[in-house]
Amino acid sequence: MTAMAKMQAGIPGAAIYDRPVVEVSGLNLVFETADAPVYALSDVNLTINKGDFVSFIGPSGCGKTTLMRVIADLQKPTSGDVRVNGISPEAARLARAYGYVFQAAALYPWRTVLRNITLPLEIMGVAKAERLERAARVLDLVNLKGFERKFPWQLSGGMQQRVSIARALSFDPELMLMDEPFGALDEIIRDHLNEQLLRLWERTNKTVVFVTHSIPEAVFLSTKIVVMSPRPGRIIDIIESDLPANRTLDIRESQRFAEIAHRVREGLRAGHSYED
Amino acid sequence: MRTEALPRPRAAEDGLVARLVAGSTLPILTIAAAVVLIWYVAAIFLNAPVLRDSYERAGRAGVTTQELIADAWAMERPILPAPHQVAFELNKTVFQIDPTSRRSLVYHAWVTLSSALLGFAMGALLGIVLAVGIVHVRTLERSLMPWIIASQTIPILAIAPMIIVVLAAVGIVGLVPKAFISAYLCFFPVTIGMVKGLTSPEPIQLDLMRTYSASTGQTFFMLRWPSALPYLFASLKVAVALAVVGAIVGELPTGAQAGIGARLLAGSYYGQTIQIWAALIGAAVLAGLSVALVGLVERITLRHMGARP
């Protein structure tokens, strides 16, 4: 249990549970560069509820990764209000409210798989016995039992990324922020990992924010799809997906899937200026 | 999805000769043979004028080339001693004489090595401390770095006597002043290498620490330090060789009683070129062994840290 979850559990009535996990209102972010300011995010408003699987989709430079970094307090916004679990992103980060999965696995090459996974637990001061127990549990979740003693270079790219997901899950955060975690993998492995991720999400009931630029990936995974466009980075459309739970890859052949994918594509087209 | 680990490359199990050809032994032996050959030839040409003078003075005429060559390779104080003369001298002073004797090269080598190692330890520690400061405190980089670089532009031969004299004035004599000179040479590559190494973690690896709200200390010990180790070992190899040089240079200006430097100095006073060459080779072997030792520690450490075999 994270410190945040404990805090929430201590409050009777559980009214706080009804609060959105992430609330963003009037968010702007401007990078001051040498020649001209870059408007990375412009007037972004968004609410993410507990248990949601939200995808940010858009072309490169639309600010989807930046938006997630703001939520994670890896980037400070220029103006606007961001709340994570009802508190500021910085307070949420200090309370270890989220697990972050990066585009690259970012494993530490001098640590074995096991010790990569226990890294956040070591930092948080979890006792060794519990570290090992938690590591065993998350390794099972990502189907990597038996690889504890391997070093990262001995694993394939897909396995490395699964280790990084296990690492983010190890301290059991309520919120998972995933920045194109499968972007560097081939489509066959990506399909497989998407299905595994969906099963994982259903089992753990976590809130997931997922950045992607793949339309099928976004539609397949999400309960809510946030379509973004560049220059300035802004939200074009928010699509609540009514695809059933327990989806399998077959759902991509369905009529409803095609309709949602079409709406995403329309949004991307509307937002994209073809002048350049 | 592939769920098996990648197989480790199979160790080569070829014959001895094949390994010699494939490995570095044969190339090294070839170069050594070439050096020895050139050395013998050079000894003839460099020593011949002196010999001809002595033949003239002795009134000997009609000396054959064979005799000249034999004499050139067997002089007592040659301009350039032949390799076997140096080898005999080394054999005598390393293996035949009791290592505790002042005439033993092992004794002198140990004197030099002990101050080199002390200086190496001090220099490496100073280098690491400076690098940690420079990486963590912005103002230190701007204020210290120019001085660190300036310190290395002063020739060590110029500053070594000053260090010895100043330290002697405050009552520090013997091993420590020489170690200071070693440390003066040593810390620089360590600082430069460690600044590079401690800043080598990628932004994504640092961001990861930030998402765990890790402390500066945790980020240092769990990320920056392990990332820097390969850089540290590369610097330490340079530093340990410099430490030996520093210790020898430190022995020269004081007319030290013992050490490789004292041996070189004594040899040049009395024109004992064979002794000088033996001491030179002793110094080279000492530095080489030190570098090899650091290399061994490096291999064991990095292997333990999961480096690819």
XYZ file of C-alpha atoms in Angstrom:
585
model
C 0.000 0.000 0.000
C 1.388 3.414 -0.886
C 1.483 6.188 1.650
C -1.266 7.894 -0.320
C -3.521 4.843 -0.295
C -2.980 4.430 3.424
C -3.914 8.041 3.958
C -7.086 7.564 1.972
C -7.977 4.334 3.721
C -7.681 6.111 7.063
C -10.449 8.524 6.197
C -13.945 7.225 6.994
C -16.769 7.477 4.490
C -14.383 6.889 1.615
C -15.714 10.037 0.006
C -12.199 10.825 -1.135
C -12.295 7.745 -3.367
C -14.788 9.536 -5.565
C -12.246 12.212 -6.333
C -10.672 11.880 -9.756
C -7.148 10.484 -9.751
C -5.935 13.228 -12.093
C -7.538 16.624 -12.630
C -6.027 19.044 -15.127
C -7.559 22.458 -15.751
C -6.390 25.386 -17.852
C -2.915 23.911 -18.220
C -0.381 25.781 -20.360
C 3.264 24.979 -20.874
C 5.655 27.131 -22.863
C 9.284 26.210 -23.483
C 11.439 29.305 -23.798
C 13.943 28.551 -26.525
C 16.633 30.736 -28.019
C 14.697 31.923 -31.079
C 10.978 31.669 -30.224
C 8.825 30.251 -27.409
C 7.391 26.790 -28.108
C 3.819 26.272 -26.980
C 4.003 22.652 -25.859
C 0.588 22.574 -24.159
C -2.271 25.006 -24.568
C -5.376 25.180 -22.364
C -5.534 21.473 -21.513
C -8.506 20.307 -19.416
C -8.816 16.661 -18.463
C -10.189 14.415 -15.761
C -9.010 10.854 -15.175
C -11.121 8.713 -12.839
C -10.064 5.796 -10.718
C -9.803 2.590 -12.709
C -9.699 4.373 -16.069
C -7.384 3.250 -18.834
C -6.648 6.513 -20.614
C -4.604 6.820 -23.779
C -3.045 10.036 -25.083
C -2.755 9.766 -28.841
C -1.391 12.218 -31.357
C 1.470 12.895 -33.757
C 4.985 13.640 -32.556
C 5.285 17.022 -30.899
C 1.648 17.209 -29.757
C 2.698 17.328 -26.122
C 1.349 13.935 -25.032
C 4.570 12.941 -23.314
C 4.935 16.456 -21.887
C 1.415 16.274 -20.434
C 2.298 13.008 -18.742
C 5.571 14.429 -17.440
C 3.618 17.325 -15.927
C 1.314 14.849 -14.170
C 4.423 13.029 -12.913
C 6.095 16.290 -11.761
C 9.012 15.711 -14.108
C 8.086 19.000 -15.801
C 6.660 22.193 -14.288
C 3.689 23.787 -16.115
C 3.765 27.476 -17.009
C 0.218 28.029 -15.768
C -2.913 26.115 -14.870
C -3.854 23.676 -12.159
C -2.938 19.992 -11.898
C -4.104 17.719 -9.075
C -3.035 14.110 -8.593
C -5.113 12.310 -5.963
C -6.340 15.769 -4.976
C -2.841 17.071 -4.184
C -0.140 18.774 -6.233
C 1.951 16.604 -8.587
C 5.031 17.291 -6.484
C 3.329 16.127 -3.289
C 2.016 13.094 -5.161
C 5.504 12.294 -6.419
C 6.975 12.615 -2.944
C 4.199 10.296 -1.715
C 5.196 7.834 -4.475
C 1.688 7.885 -5.894
C 2.552 6.631 -9.344
C 4.751 4.191 -11.208
C 6.333 5.493 -14.415
C 7.240 3.306 -17.385
C 9.514 5.061 -19.881
C 9.873 4.666 -23.641
C 13.072 2.706 -23.066
C 13.253 0.096 -20.330
C 15.878 2.198 -18.471
C 17.076 -0.819 -16.513
C 20.315 -0.386 -14.604
C 22.753 -2.677 -16.437
C 24.777 -3.520 -13.323
C 21.728 -4.889 -11.530
C 20.113 -8.259 -12.120
C 16.452 -8.471 -13.096
C 15.562 -9.099 -9.457
C 17.574 -6.167 -8.144
C 16.228 -3.867 -10.861
C 12.733 -4.683 -9.678
C 13.583 -4.193 -6.016
C 15.318 -0.838 -6.728
C 12.275 1.341 -5.878
C 11.628 -0.803 -2.798
C 15.232 -0.310 -1.622
C 14.852 3.443 -2.073
C 11.593 3.396 -0.139
C 13.207 1.438 2.673
C 11.205 -1.773 2.381
C 12.688 -4.680 4.360
C 14.539 -7.330 2.392
C 12.102 -10.189 2.982
C 9.211 -8.100 1.749
C 11.236 -6.845 -1.204
C 11.828 -10.395 -2.368
C 8.203 -11.354 -1.834
C 6.940 -8.372 -3.831
C 9.484 -8.960 -6.594
C 8.375 -12.579 -6.907
C 4.760 -11.450 -7.184
C 5.305 -8.852 -9.911
C 7.674 -11.132 -11.834
C 4.809 -13.610 -11.917
C 2.443 -10.877 -13.129
C 4.655 -10.155 -16.152
C 5.457 -13.848 -16.781
C 9.157 -13.582 -16.063
C 9.553 -16.127 -13.305
C 12.978 -17.783 -13.426
C 14.793 -14.742 -14.829
C 15.670 -13.174 -11.471
C 19.420 -13.660 -11.849
C 19.768 -12.545 -15.460
C 21.335 -9.227 -16.321
C 19.409 -6.870 -18.644
C 21.658 -7.473 -21.655
C 20.744 -11.153 -21.519
C 17.069 -10.328 -22.197
C 15.245 -9.407 -25.415
C 13.770 -5.922 -25.794
C 10.243 -7.109 -24.994
C 11.417 -8.866 -21.844
C 13.360 -5.791 -20.732
C 10.237 -3.673 -21.092
C 8.245 -6.214 -19.069
C 10.894 -5.996 -16.340
C 10.473 -2.217 -16.332
C 6.695 -2.673 -15.966
C 7.272 -5.113 -13.101
C 9.596 -2.542 -11.509
C 6.851 0.114 -11.686
C 4.330 -2.338 -10.213
C 6.624 -3.504 -7.420
C 5.638 -0.788 -4.942
C 1.973 -1.151 -5.886
C 1.138 2.397 -6.996
C -2.526 3.133 -7.736
C -1.580 5.093 -10.837
C 0.547 3.805 -13.709
C 2.001 6.324 -16.172
C 3.228 4.584 -19.308
C 5.052 6.585 -21.982
C 4.998 4.596 -25.240
C 6.304 1.546 -23.399
C 6.052 -0.678 -26.465
C 7.060 1.946 -29.034
C 10.419 0.367 -29.797
C 9.084 -3.184 -30.175
C 7.866 -4.971 -33.283
C 4.156 -5.329 -33.894
C 3.880 -9.024 -33.067
C 5.424 -8.614 -29.625
C 3.509 -5.382 -29.140
C 0.145 -7.127 -29.760
C 1.045 -9.784 -27.262
C 2.172 -7.309 -24.612
C -0.966 -5.203 -25.182
C -3.106 -8.212 -24.363
C -0.973 -8.984 -21.288
C -1.194 -5.375 -20.160
C -4.979 -5.433 -20.457
C -5.189 -8.622 -18.346
C -2.848 -7.011 -15.811
C -4.997 -3.886 -15.636
C -8.169 -5.937 -15.150
C -6.587 -7.959 -12.363
C -4.969 -5.096 -10.473
C -7.690 -2.482 -11.043
C -5.127 0.288 -11.388
C -5.568 3.603 -13.136
C -3.425 3.658 -16.265
C -2.349 6.626 -18.380
C -0.831 5.430 -21.624
C 0.927 7.467 -24.318
C 0.945 6.051 -27.833
C 0.869 7.070 -31.469
C -0.756 3.829 -32.603
C -4.508 4.064 -33.234
C -5.217 0.293 -32.861
C -3.225 0.184 -29.631
C -5.132 3.138 -28.178
C -8.563 1.818 -29.160
C -7.801 -1.727 -28.046
C -6.540 -0.775 -24.591
C -8.474 2.288 -23.515
C -11.670 3.156 -21.742
C -10.968 6.780 -22.635
C -8.995 8.088 -25.608
C -7.568 11.597 -25.549
C -6.795 12.814 -29.085
C -4.182 15.565 -29.228
C -2.751 17.803 -31.930
C 0.485 19.774 -32.228
C 1.432 23.473 -32.488
C 0.221 24.272 -29.941
C -0.257 20.946 -28.122
C -3.950 20.711 -27.270
C -6.765 18.229 -26.812
C -8.935 17.807 -29.929
C -11.326 15.114 -28.745
C -11.980 12.870 -25.766
C -13.618 9.568 -26.677
C -15.245 7.369 -24.047
C -14.905 3.849 -25.386
C -17.857 1.504 -24.832
C -16.004 -1.606 -25.913
C -16.669 -4.412 -23.410
C -14.227 -5.435 -20.689
C -12.281 -8.686 -21.150
C -11.296 -7.678 -24.650
C -9.180 -9.988 -26.740
C -7.249 -9.123 -29.883
C -10.244 -10.407 -31.931
C -12.202 -7.326 -30.964
C -10.159 -5.404 -33.496
C -12.231 -7.069 -36.232
C -15.517 -5.776 -34.755
C -17.684 -3.007 -36.224
C -17.574 -0.961 -33.006
C -13.771 -1.070 -32.910
C -13.645 0.242 -36.468
C -16.060 3.059 -35.603
C -14.015 4.210 -32.623
C -10.782 3.959 -34.594
C -12.457 6.041 -37.319
C -13.383 8.745 -34.828
C -9.808 8.825 -33.518
C -8.507 9.135 -37.052
C -10.961 11.944 -37.828
C -9.785 13.781 -34.721
C -6.147 13.410 -35.667
C -6.896 14.629 -39.199
C -8.867 17.652 -37.967
C -6.106 18.632 -35.590
C -3.294 18.257 -38.027
C -2.401 21.202 -40.178
C -1.018 20.077 -43.493
C 0.477 23.441 -44.351
C 3.967 22.250 -43.552
C 7.417 -13.938 -27.548
C 10.826 -15.236 -26.836
C 11.170 -16.058 -23.182
C 14.533 -17.782 -23.099
C 17.703 -15.925 -22.285
C 20.233 -15.302 -25.015
C 22.963 -17.958 -24.976
C 26.383 -16.898 -23.778
C 29.043 -17.013 -26.457
C 31.002 -20.259 -26.261
C 34.548 -19.976 -24.965
C 37.212 -20.639 -27.558
C 38.749 -24.062 -27.065
C 41.378 -24.102 -29.800
C 44.933 -25.413 -29.598
C 47.831 -23.596 -27.967
C 49.408 -22.473 -31.250
C 46.114 -21.222 -32.601
C 45.568 -19.257 -29.404
C 49.058 -17.776 -29.644
C 48.370 -16.591 -33.186
C 44.915 -15.318 -32.373
C 45.860 -13.746 -29.045
C 48.231 -10.918 -28.272
C 51.222 -13.078 -27.269
C 52.672 -13.529 -30.756
C 52.439 -9.863 -31.805
C 54.046 -8.778 -28.512
C 56.888 -11.294 -28.906
C 57.463 -10.144 -32.474
C 57.806 -6.524 -31.423
C 60.069 -7.511 -28.497
C 62.353 -9.471 -30.855
C 62.538 -6.500 -33.225
C 63.396 -4.121 -30.369
C 66.160 -6.433 -29.082
C 67.607 -6.765 -32.589
C 67.672 -2.995 -33.154
C 69.127 -2.540 -29.670
C 72.075 -4.895 -30.387
C 72.825 -3.180 -33.691
C 72.557 0.271 -32.087
C 74.922 -0.815 -29.281
C 77.608 -1.611 -31.876
C 77.361 1.726 -33.667
C 77.076 3.847 -30.506
C 79.946 2.163 -28.679
C 82.302 1.779 -31.656
C 83.801 5.357 -31.601
C 84.767 5.018 -27.939
C 86.329 1.620 -28.632
C 88.283 2.884 -31.653
C 89.697 5.684 -29.475
C 90.800 3.187 -26.857
C 92.360 0.903 -29.503
C 94.292 3.885 -30.830
C 95.550 4.850 -27.389
C 96.583 1.255 -26.702
C 98.371 1.164 -30.044
C 96.362 -1.813 -31.224
C 95.977 -1.968 -34.964
C 94.109 -4.297 -37.269
C 91.208 -5.032 -34.930
C 88.695 -7.156 -36.807
C 85.007 -6.373 -37.004
C 84.218 -9.474 -34.959
C 86.474 -8.281 -32.152
C 84.947 -4.809 -32.302
C 81.423 -6.224 -32.030
C 82.375 -8.509 -29.149
C 83.993 -5.586 -27.306
C 81.050 -3.289 -28.039
C 78.728 -5.747 -26.333
C 80.959 -6.231 -23.296
C 82.088 -2.766 -22.202
C 82.100 -1.834 -18.556
C 80.688 1.654 -19.098
C 79.140 1.582 -22.554
C 77.241 4.447 -24.154
C 74.477 1.911 -24.762
C 74.775 -1.441 -22.979
C 73.771 -4.570 -24.862
C 70.477 -6.216 -23.786
C 72.236 -9.214 -22.249
C 74.414 -6.937 -20.095
C 71.259 -5.295 -18.724
C 69.738 -8.755 -18.268
C 72.774 -9.936 -16.265
C 72.668 -6.792 -14.153
C 68.934 -7.318 -13.527
C 69.474 -10.974 -12.673
C 72.257 -10.033 -10.247
C 70.472 -7.177 -8.514
C 67.019 -8.783 -8.451
C 67.637 -12.471 -7.818
C 71.224 -12.903 -6.537
C 71.291 -10.198 -3.878
C 69.314 -10.345 -0.640
C 66.227 -8.093 -1.147
C 66.947 -6.216 2.104
C 70.390 -5.149 0.877
C 70.941 -1.618 -0.427
C 72.474 -3.126 -3.561
C 69.292 -5.020 -4.399
C 67.022 -3.543 -7.058
C 64.066 -5.186 -5.311
C 64.815 -3.094 -2.222
C 64.903 0.121 -4.254
C 61.799 -0.861 -6.217
C 59.924 -1.441 -2.964
C 60.941 1.981 -1.638
C 59.612 3.608 -4.805
C 56.500 1.432 -4.962
C 55.506 2.115 -1.362
C 55.562 5.874 -1.862
C 53.906 5.518 -5.290
C 51.053 3.477 -3.791
C 50.577 5.906 -0.904
C 50.520 8.786 -3.391
C 48.159 6.851 -5.656
C 45.744 6.299 -2.780
C 45.860 9.965 -1.778
C 45.576 11.193 -5.366
C 42.729 8.845 -6.262
C 40.821 9.865 -3.138
C 41.407 13.553 -3.810
C 40.400 13.086 -7.447
C 37.148 11.351 -6.501
C 36.285 13.933 -3.824
C 36.919 16.802 -6.256
C 34.782 15.114 -8.928
C 31.901 14.504 -6.510
C 32.059 18.166 -5.470
C 32.223 19.406 -9.044
C 29.262 17.262 -10.123
C 27.046 18.274 -7.211
C 27.961 21.931 -6.688
C 27.779 24.166 -9.759
C 30.009 26.895 -8.335
C 32.778 24.381 -7.637
C 32.966 23.486 -11.309
C 33.502 27.108 -12.283
C 35.869 27.927 -9.426
C 37.944 24.720 -9.244
C 38.194 23.423 -12.807
C 40.535 26.158 -14.156
C 42.901 25.619 -11.208
C 42.835 21.867 -11.613
C 43.800 22.217 -15.259
C 46.414 24.898 -14.484
C 48.002 22.601 -11.898
C 48.855 20.132 -14.643
C 50.460 22.693 -16.931
C 53.355 23.139 -14.487
C 56.159 20.683 -15.306
C 56.423 18.187 -12.460
C 60.225 18.472 -12.570
C 59.891 22.166 -11.698
C 57.489 21.763 -8.838
C 58.815 18.544 -7.311
C 61.873 20.124 -5.603
C 59.627 22.917 -4.256
C 57.262 20.391 -2.691
C 60.171 18.503 -1.128
C 61.781 21.669 0.220
C 58.543 23.172 1.574
C 57.479 19.927 3.231
C 60.956 19.419 4.703
C 60.716 22.914 6.205
C 57.582 21.897 8.105
C 59.210 18.680 9.214
C 57.703 16.234 6.733
C 60.422 14.099 5.203
C 60.873 10.599 3.850
C 58.019 8.749 2.198
C 55.276 11.358 2.406
C 56.781 14.176 0.267
C 57.389 11.726 -2.566
C 53.827 10.458 -2.155
C 52.605 14.064 -2.463
C 54.277 14.370 -5.839
C 52.650 11.122 -6.952
C 49.293 12.373 -5.687
C 49.805 15.668 -7.524
C 50.113 13.780 -10.797
C 47.451 11.171 -9.958
C 44.428 13.188 -8.981
C 44.008 14.882 -12.351
C 43.015 11.938 -14.565
C 40.806 10.640 -11.739
C 38.966 13.963 -11.419
C 38.451 14.288 -15.168
C 37.345 10.641 -15.527
C 35.019 10.745 -12.532
C 33.336 14.009 -13.551
C 32.620 12.348 -16.872
C 31.542 9.113 -15.178
C 29.325 10.670 -12.518
C 27.487 12.668 -15.175
C 27.195 9.676 -17.514
C 23.724 8.436 -16.379
C 21.140 9.173 -19.048
C 18.300 11.653 -18.369
C 15.827 8.757 -18.381
C 17.800 6.958 -15.635
C 17.853 10.149 -13.547
C 14.122 10.755 -14.187
C 13.457 7.254 -12.882
C 15.150 8.141 -9.585
C 13.055 11.312 -9.464
C 9.802 9.363 -9.863
C 10.787 7.370 -6.763
C 11.579 10.698 -5.031
C 15.018 9.296 -4.243
C 17.387 11.458 -2.172
C 20.587 12.902 -3.648
C 22.545 10.321 -1.657
C 20.452 7.448 -2.969
C 20.796 8.723 -6.531
C 24.548 8.945 -5.983
C 25.094 5.480 -4.557
C 22.510 3.605 -6.625
C 23.001 5.349 -9.966
C 25.889 7.798 -10.333
C 28.582 5.752 -8.582
C 27.936 2.432 -10.388
C 27.676 4.311 -13.716
C 31.015 5.969 -13.052
C 32.992 2.811 -12.181
C 34.141 1.978 -15.730
C 35.385 5.570 -16.078
C 37.050 5.364 -12.669
C 39.048 2.271 -13.578
C 40.207 3.762 -16.880
C 41.452 6.804 -14.934
C 43.037 4.706 -12.198
C 45.148 2.855 -14.770
C 46.578 6.139 -16.024
C 46.932 7.403 -12.452
C 48.864 4.408 -11.097
C 51.446 4.643 -13.875
C 51.790 8.378 -13.157
C 52.198 7.593 -9.459
C 55.291 5.514 -10.183
C 56.705 8.311 -12.363
C 55.914 10.828 -9.609
C 57.695 8.785 -6.952
C 60.826 8.445 -9.116
C 60.822 12.161 -9.953
C 60.428 12.869 -6.244
C 63.586 10.860 -5.520
C 65.748 12.770 -8.001
C 66.064 16.326 -6.600
C 66.737 15.292 -3.014
C 69.522 12.902 -3.759
C 67.445 10.277 -2.009
C 69.297 7.394 -0.441
C 66.967 4.707 -1.759
C 64.478 4.098 -4.534
C 64.595 3.664 -8.279
C 65.247 7.386 -8.649
C 68.235 7.227 -6.292
C 69.509 4.283 -8.287
C 69.245 6.281 -11.535
C 71.001 9.238 -9.937
C 73.836 7.097 -8.515
C 74.233 5.380 -11.870
C 74.603 8.690 -13.700
C 77.124 10.065 -11.150
C 79.456 7.143 -11.726
C 78.703 6.548 -15.398
C 77.158 3.178 -14.585
C 75.005 3.020 -17.684
C 74.215 -0.650 -17.185
C 72.841 0.134 -13.747
C 70.779 3.009 -15.151
C 69.259 0.809 -17.820
C 68.501 -1.926 -15.315
C 66.796 0.626 -13.068
C 64.837 1.992 -16.033
C 63.577 -1.456 -16.888
C 62.799 -2.033 -13.218
C 60.711 1.150 -13.227
C 58.883 0.087 -16.367
C 58.127 -3.343 -14.922
C 56.917 -1.733 -11.695
C 54.548 0.608 -13.543
C 53.406 -2.216 -15.812
C 52.620 -4.500 -12.872
C 50.720 -1.708 -11.122
C 48.581 -1.058 -14.210
C 47.984 -4.805 -14.594
C 46.900 -5.041 -10.963
C 44.374 -2.226 -11.406
C 43.204 -3.964 -14.579
C 42.661 -7.179 -12.648
C 40.609 -5.429 -9.970
C 38.654 -3.746 -12.772
C 37.840 -7.052 -14.458
C 36.720 -8.693 -11.227
C 34.578 -5.691 -10.243
C 32.937 -5.206 -13.642
C 32.312 -8.943 -13.994
C 30.567 -8.811 -10.642
C 28.479 -5.931 -11.997
C 27.208 -8.026 -14.892
C 29.500 -6.763 -17.652
C 29.391 -8.889 -20.779
C 32.152 -11.496 -20.713
